[in-house]
Tab-separated table of C-alpha atoms and ligand atoms in Angstrom:
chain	number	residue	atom	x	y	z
J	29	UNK	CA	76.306	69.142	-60.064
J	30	UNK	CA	77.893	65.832	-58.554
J	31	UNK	CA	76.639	66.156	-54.821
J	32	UNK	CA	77.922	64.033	-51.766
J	33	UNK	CA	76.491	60.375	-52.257
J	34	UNK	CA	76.811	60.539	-55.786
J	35	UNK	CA	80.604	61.609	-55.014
J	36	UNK	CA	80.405	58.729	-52.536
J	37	UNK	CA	79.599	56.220	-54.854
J	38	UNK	CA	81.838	56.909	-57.309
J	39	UNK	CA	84.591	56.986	-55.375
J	40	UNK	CA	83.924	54.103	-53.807
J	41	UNK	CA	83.493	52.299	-57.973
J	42	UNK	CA	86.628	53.536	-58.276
J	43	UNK	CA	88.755	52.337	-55.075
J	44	UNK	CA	86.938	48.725	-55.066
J	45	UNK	CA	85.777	48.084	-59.242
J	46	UNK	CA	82.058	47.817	-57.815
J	47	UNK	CA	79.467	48.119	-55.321
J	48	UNK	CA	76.254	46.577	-54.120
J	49	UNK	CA	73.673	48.237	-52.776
J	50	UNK	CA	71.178	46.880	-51.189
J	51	UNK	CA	67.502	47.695	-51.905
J	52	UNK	CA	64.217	47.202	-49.491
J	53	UNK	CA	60.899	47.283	-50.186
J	54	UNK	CA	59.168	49.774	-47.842
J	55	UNK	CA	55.621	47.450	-48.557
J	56	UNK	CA	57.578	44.202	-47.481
J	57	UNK	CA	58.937	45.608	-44.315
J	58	UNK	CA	58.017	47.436	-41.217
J	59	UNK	CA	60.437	49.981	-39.132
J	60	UNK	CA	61.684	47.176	-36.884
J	61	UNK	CA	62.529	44.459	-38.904
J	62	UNK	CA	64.446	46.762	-41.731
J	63	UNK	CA	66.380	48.002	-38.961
J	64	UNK	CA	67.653	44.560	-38.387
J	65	UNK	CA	68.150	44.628	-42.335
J	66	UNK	CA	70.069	47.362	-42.864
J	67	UNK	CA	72.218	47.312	-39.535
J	68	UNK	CA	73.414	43.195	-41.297
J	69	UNK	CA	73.544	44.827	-44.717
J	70	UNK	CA	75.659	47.499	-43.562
J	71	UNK	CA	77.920	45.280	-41.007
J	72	UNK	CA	78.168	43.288	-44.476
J	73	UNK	CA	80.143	46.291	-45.880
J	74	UNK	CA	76.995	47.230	-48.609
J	75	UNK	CA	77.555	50.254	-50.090
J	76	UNK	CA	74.103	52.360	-49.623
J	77	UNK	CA	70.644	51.264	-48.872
J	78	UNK	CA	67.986	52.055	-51.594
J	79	UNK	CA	64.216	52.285	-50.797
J	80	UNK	CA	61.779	51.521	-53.321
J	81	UNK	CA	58.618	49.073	-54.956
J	82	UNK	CA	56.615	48.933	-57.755
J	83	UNK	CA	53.334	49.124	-55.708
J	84	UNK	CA	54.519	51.877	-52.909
J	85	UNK	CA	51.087	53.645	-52.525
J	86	UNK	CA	51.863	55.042	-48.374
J	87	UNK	CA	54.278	57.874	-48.307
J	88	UNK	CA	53.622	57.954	-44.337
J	89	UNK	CA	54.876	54.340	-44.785
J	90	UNK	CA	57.674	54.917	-46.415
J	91	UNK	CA	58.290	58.286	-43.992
J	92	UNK	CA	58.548	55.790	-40.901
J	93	UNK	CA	60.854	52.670	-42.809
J	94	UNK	CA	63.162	55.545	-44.295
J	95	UNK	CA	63.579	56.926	-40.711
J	96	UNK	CA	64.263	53.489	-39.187
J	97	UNK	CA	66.762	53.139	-41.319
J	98	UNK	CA	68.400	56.535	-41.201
J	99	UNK	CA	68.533	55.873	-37.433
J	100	UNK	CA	70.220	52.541	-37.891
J	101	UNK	CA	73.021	53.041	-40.327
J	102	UNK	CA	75.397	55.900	-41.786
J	103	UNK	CA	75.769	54.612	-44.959
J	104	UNK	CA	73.706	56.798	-47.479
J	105	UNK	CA	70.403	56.242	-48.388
J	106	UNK	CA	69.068	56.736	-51.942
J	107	UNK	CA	65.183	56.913	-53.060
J	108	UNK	CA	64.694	54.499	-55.939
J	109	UNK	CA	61.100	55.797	-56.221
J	110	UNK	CA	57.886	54.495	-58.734
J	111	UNK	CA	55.565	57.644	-58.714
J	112	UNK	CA	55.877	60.233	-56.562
J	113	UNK	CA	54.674	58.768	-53.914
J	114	UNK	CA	58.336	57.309	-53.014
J	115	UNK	CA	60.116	60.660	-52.038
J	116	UNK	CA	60.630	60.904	-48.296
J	117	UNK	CA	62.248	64.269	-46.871
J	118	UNK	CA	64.217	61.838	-44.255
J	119	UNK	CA	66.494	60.056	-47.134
J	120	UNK	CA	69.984	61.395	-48.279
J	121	UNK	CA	69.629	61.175	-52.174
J	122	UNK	CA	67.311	60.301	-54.523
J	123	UNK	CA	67.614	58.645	-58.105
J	124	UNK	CA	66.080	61.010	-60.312
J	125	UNK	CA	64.722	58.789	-62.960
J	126	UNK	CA	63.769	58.495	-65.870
J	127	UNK	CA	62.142	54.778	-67.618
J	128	UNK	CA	63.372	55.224	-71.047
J	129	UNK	CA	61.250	52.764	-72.699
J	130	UNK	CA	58.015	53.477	-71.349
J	131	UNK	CA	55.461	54.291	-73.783
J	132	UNK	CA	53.726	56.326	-71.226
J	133	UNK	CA	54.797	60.039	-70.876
J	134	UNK	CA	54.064	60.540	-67.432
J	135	UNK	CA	56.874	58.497	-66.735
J	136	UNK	CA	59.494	59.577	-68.932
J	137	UNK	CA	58.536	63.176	-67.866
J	138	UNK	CA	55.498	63.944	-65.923
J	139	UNK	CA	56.018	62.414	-62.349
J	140	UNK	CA	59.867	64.055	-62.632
J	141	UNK	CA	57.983	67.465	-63.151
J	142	UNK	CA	55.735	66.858	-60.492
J	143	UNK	CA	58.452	65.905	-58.276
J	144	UNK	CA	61.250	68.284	-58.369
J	145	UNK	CA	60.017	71.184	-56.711
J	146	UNK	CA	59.306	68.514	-53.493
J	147	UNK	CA	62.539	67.118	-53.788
J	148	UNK	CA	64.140	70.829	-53.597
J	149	UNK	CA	61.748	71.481	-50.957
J	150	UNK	CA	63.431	68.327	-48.961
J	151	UNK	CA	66.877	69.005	-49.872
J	152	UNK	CA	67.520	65.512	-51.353
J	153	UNK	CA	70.703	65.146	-53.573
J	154	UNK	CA	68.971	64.090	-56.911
J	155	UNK	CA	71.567	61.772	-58.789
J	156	UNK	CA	70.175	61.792	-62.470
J	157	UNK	CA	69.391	58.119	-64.110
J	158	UNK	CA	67.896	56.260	-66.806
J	159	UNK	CA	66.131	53.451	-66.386
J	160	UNK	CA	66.024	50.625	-68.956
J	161	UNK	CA	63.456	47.648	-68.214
J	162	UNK	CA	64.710	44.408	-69.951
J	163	UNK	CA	63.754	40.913	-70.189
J	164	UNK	CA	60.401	39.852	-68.584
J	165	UNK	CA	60.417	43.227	-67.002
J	166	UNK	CA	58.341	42.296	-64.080
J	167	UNK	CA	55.535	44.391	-62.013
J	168	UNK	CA	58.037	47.473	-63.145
J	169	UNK	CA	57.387	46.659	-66.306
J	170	UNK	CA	53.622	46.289	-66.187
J	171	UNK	CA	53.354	49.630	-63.805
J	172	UNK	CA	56.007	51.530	-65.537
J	173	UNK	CA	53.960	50.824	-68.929
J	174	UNK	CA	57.408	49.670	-70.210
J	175	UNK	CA	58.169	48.117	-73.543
J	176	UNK	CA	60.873	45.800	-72.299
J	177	UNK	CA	64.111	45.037	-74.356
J	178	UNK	CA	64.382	41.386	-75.266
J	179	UNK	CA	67.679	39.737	-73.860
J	180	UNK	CA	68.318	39.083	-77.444
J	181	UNK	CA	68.549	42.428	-78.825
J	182	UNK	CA	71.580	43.807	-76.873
J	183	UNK	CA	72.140	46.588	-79.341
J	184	UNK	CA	68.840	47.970	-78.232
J	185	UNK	CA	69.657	48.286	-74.893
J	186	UNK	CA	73.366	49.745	-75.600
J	187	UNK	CA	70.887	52.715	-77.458
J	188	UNK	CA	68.835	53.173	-74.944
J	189	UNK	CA	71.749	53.717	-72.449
J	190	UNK	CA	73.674	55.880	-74.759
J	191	UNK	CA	70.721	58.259	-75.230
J	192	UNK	CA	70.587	58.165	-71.563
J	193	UNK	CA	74.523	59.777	-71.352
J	194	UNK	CA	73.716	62.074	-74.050
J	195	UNK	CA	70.879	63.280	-72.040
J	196	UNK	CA	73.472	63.832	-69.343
J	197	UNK	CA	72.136	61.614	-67.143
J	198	UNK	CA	75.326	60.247	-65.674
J	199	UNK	CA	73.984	56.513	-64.266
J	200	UNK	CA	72.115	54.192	-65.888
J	201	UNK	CA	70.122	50.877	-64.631
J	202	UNK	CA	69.481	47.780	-66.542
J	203	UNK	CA	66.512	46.608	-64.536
J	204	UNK	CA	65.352	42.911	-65.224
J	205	UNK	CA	62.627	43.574	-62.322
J	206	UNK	CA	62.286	42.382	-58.947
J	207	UNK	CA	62.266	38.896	-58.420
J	208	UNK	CA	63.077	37.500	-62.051
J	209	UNK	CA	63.930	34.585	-63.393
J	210	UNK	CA	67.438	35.304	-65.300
J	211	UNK	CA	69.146	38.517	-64.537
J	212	UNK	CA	70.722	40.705	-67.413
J	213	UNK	CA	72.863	38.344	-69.244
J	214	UNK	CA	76.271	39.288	-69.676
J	215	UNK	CA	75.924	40.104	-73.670
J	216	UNK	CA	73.370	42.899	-72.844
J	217	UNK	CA	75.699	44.234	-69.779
J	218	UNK	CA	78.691	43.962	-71.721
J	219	UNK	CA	77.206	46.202	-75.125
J	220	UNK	CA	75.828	48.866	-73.001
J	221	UNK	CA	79.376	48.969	-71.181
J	222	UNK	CA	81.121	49.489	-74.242
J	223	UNK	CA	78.607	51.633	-75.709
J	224	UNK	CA	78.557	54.418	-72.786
J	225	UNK	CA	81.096	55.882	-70.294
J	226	UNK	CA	78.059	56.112	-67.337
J	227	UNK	CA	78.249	54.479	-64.510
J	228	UNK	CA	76.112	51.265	-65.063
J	229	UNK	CA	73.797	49.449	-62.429
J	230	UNK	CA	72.210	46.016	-62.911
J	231	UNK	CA	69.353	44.699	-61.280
J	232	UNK	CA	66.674	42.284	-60.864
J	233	UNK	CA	67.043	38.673	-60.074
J	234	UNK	CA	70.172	38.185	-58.899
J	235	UNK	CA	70.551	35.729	-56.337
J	236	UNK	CA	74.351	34.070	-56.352
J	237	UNK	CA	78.164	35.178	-56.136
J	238	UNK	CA	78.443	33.313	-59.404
J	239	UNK	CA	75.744	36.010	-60.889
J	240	UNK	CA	77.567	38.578	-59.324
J	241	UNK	CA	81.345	37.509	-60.695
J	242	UNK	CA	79.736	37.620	-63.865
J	243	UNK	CA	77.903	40.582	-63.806
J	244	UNK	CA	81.108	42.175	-62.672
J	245	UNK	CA	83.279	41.447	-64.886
J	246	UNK	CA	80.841	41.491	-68.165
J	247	UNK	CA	80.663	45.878	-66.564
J	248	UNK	CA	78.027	46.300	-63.965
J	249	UNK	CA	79.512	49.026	-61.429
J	250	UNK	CA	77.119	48.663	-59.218
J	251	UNK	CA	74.778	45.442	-58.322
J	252	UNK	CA	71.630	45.744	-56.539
J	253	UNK	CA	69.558	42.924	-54.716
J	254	UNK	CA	66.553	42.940	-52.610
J	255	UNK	CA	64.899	39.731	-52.950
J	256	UNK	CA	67.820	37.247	-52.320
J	257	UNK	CA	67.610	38.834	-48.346
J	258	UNK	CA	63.937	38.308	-48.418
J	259	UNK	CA	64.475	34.511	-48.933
J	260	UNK	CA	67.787	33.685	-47.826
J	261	UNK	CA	68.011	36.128	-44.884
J	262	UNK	CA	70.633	38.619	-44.436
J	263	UNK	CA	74.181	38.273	-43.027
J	264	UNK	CA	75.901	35.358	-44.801
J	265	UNK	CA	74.006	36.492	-48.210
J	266	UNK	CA	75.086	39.604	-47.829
J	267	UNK	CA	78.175	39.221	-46.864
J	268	UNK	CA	79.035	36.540	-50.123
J	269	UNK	CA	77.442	39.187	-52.406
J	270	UNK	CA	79.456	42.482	-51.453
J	271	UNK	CA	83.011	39.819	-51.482
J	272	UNK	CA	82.141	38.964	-54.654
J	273	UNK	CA	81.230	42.341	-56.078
J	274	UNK	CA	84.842	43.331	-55.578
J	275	UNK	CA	85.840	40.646	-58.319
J	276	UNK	CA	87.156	43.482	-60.956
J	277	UNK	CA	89.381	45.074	-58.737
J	278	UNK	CA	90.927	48.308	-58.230
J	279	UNK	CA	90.348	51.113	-60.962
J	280	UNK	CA	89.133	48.425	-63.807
J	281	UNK	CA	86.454	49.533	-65.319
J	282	UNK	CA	85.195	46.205	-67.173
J	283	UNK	CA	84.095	44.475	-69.450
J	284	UNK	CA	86.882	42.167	-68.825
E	328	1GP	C1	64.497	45.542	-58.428
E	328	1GP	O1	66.609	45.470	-59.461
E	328	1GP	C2	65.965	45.420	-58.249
E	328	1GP	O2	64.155	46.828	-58.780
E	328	1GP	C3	66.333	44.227	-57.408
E	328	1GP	O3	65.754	43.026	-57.880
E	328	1GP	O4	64.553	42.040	-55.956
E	328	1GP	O5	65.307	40.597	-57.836
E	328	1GP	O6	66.953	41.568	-56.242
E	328	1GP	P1	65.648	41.753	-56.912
């Protein structure tokens, strides 16, 4: 069942073409200065605020950053969480995820099992995903106990994601991990676009509207930074990266 922020975002594909999100890491923040985060991000017109790290071992941590932040801003916030250790009963939604190429089966399967009855418990909107680590793949990658997808081997990643709709999970994240050195390039993007009819995301090293433009148009729906704010602050980053997101316009759903 489609529940409010998941209704939310797609609505919101749909009127501007795409969306950024924004994503902080609970471990690289503390309840005062993501408030200052978020309250830019969200002046900046970003679309949701996702909370999430590879290494998130305090779930009293992440209790007091998610509550900042609900405090702060109305725009939804969405788990985006490594182990169960990442849900927090004060967020609006959570990404219920599965990594598709890990070789490990806890989490394909295991830390979802263990997690569902807590996320009932909280009454967070799960919005069903499957996550695809490509490229370098990152501290994801290494935690996750990925297999990553070479950038080379598009078609593999275009599998991946449609096994990910036929699952019924009805998003799906090409993840080049935090911080790397070349985003998803546009031939990967563009193959799982025109493989699947999910909503795509794209993540993981993308610093610049140029990125973005491309990204864009080669099918992402929605684009998701956290690092660029870390180093280049918020507002005017922001700002440049949520313009440019808008690139594909109205009702186009790309590649272009
Ligand atoms: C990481 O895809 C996200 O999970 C965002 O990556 O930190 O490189 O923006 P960056």
């Amino acid at each position: 069942m489609v529940g409010p922020v998941e209704k939310y975002l797609l609505d919101k594909i749909g009127q501007d073409g795409a969306v950024h999100i924004t994503l902080v890491d609970p471990e690289k923040v503390t309840p005062s200065s993501v408030s200052h985060i978020v309250r830019e991000a969200e002046s900046c017109k970003t679309a949701a605020i996702m909370v999430g790290g590879s290494t998130v071992v305090s779930t009293s941590r992440l209790d007091r950053v998610v509550k900042a932040i609900k405090k702060t801003v109305n725009i939804p916030v969405i788990l985006f969480p490594n182990n169960i250790t990442g849900i927090s009963k004060h967020a609006d939604a959570i990404w219920f995820m599965s990594l598709l190429n890990s070789s490990d089966p806890y989490f394909l399967t295991g830390a979802q099992v263990l997690g569902a009855p807590t996320i009932k418990k909280f009454g967070l909107e799960p919005i069903p995903l499957g996550y695809i680590v490509v490229g370098e793949g990152g501290a994801v990658g290494v935690v996750g106990k990925a297999v990553p997808i070479p950038y080379d081997k598009p078609e593999l990643a275009a599998a991946h994601a449609l096994a990910a709709q036929y699952f019924g999970m009805r998003f799906v994240y090409l993840e080049a991990g935090s911080g790397a050195k070349q985003p998803v390039p546009n031939s990967m993007i563009k193959a799982v676009k025109n493989a699947t009819s999910i909503s795509l995301i794209v993540g993981g090293g993308i610093k610049t509207s140029e990125q973005v433009r491309e990204i864009v148009r080669a099918g992402a729906d929605v684009i998701v930074t956290g690092t660029v704010v870390e180093e280049c602050g918020v507002k005017g980053k922001i700002m440049e990266l949520v313009e440019n997101t808008k690139c594909r316009g109205k009702g186009v759903r790309g590649p272009t």
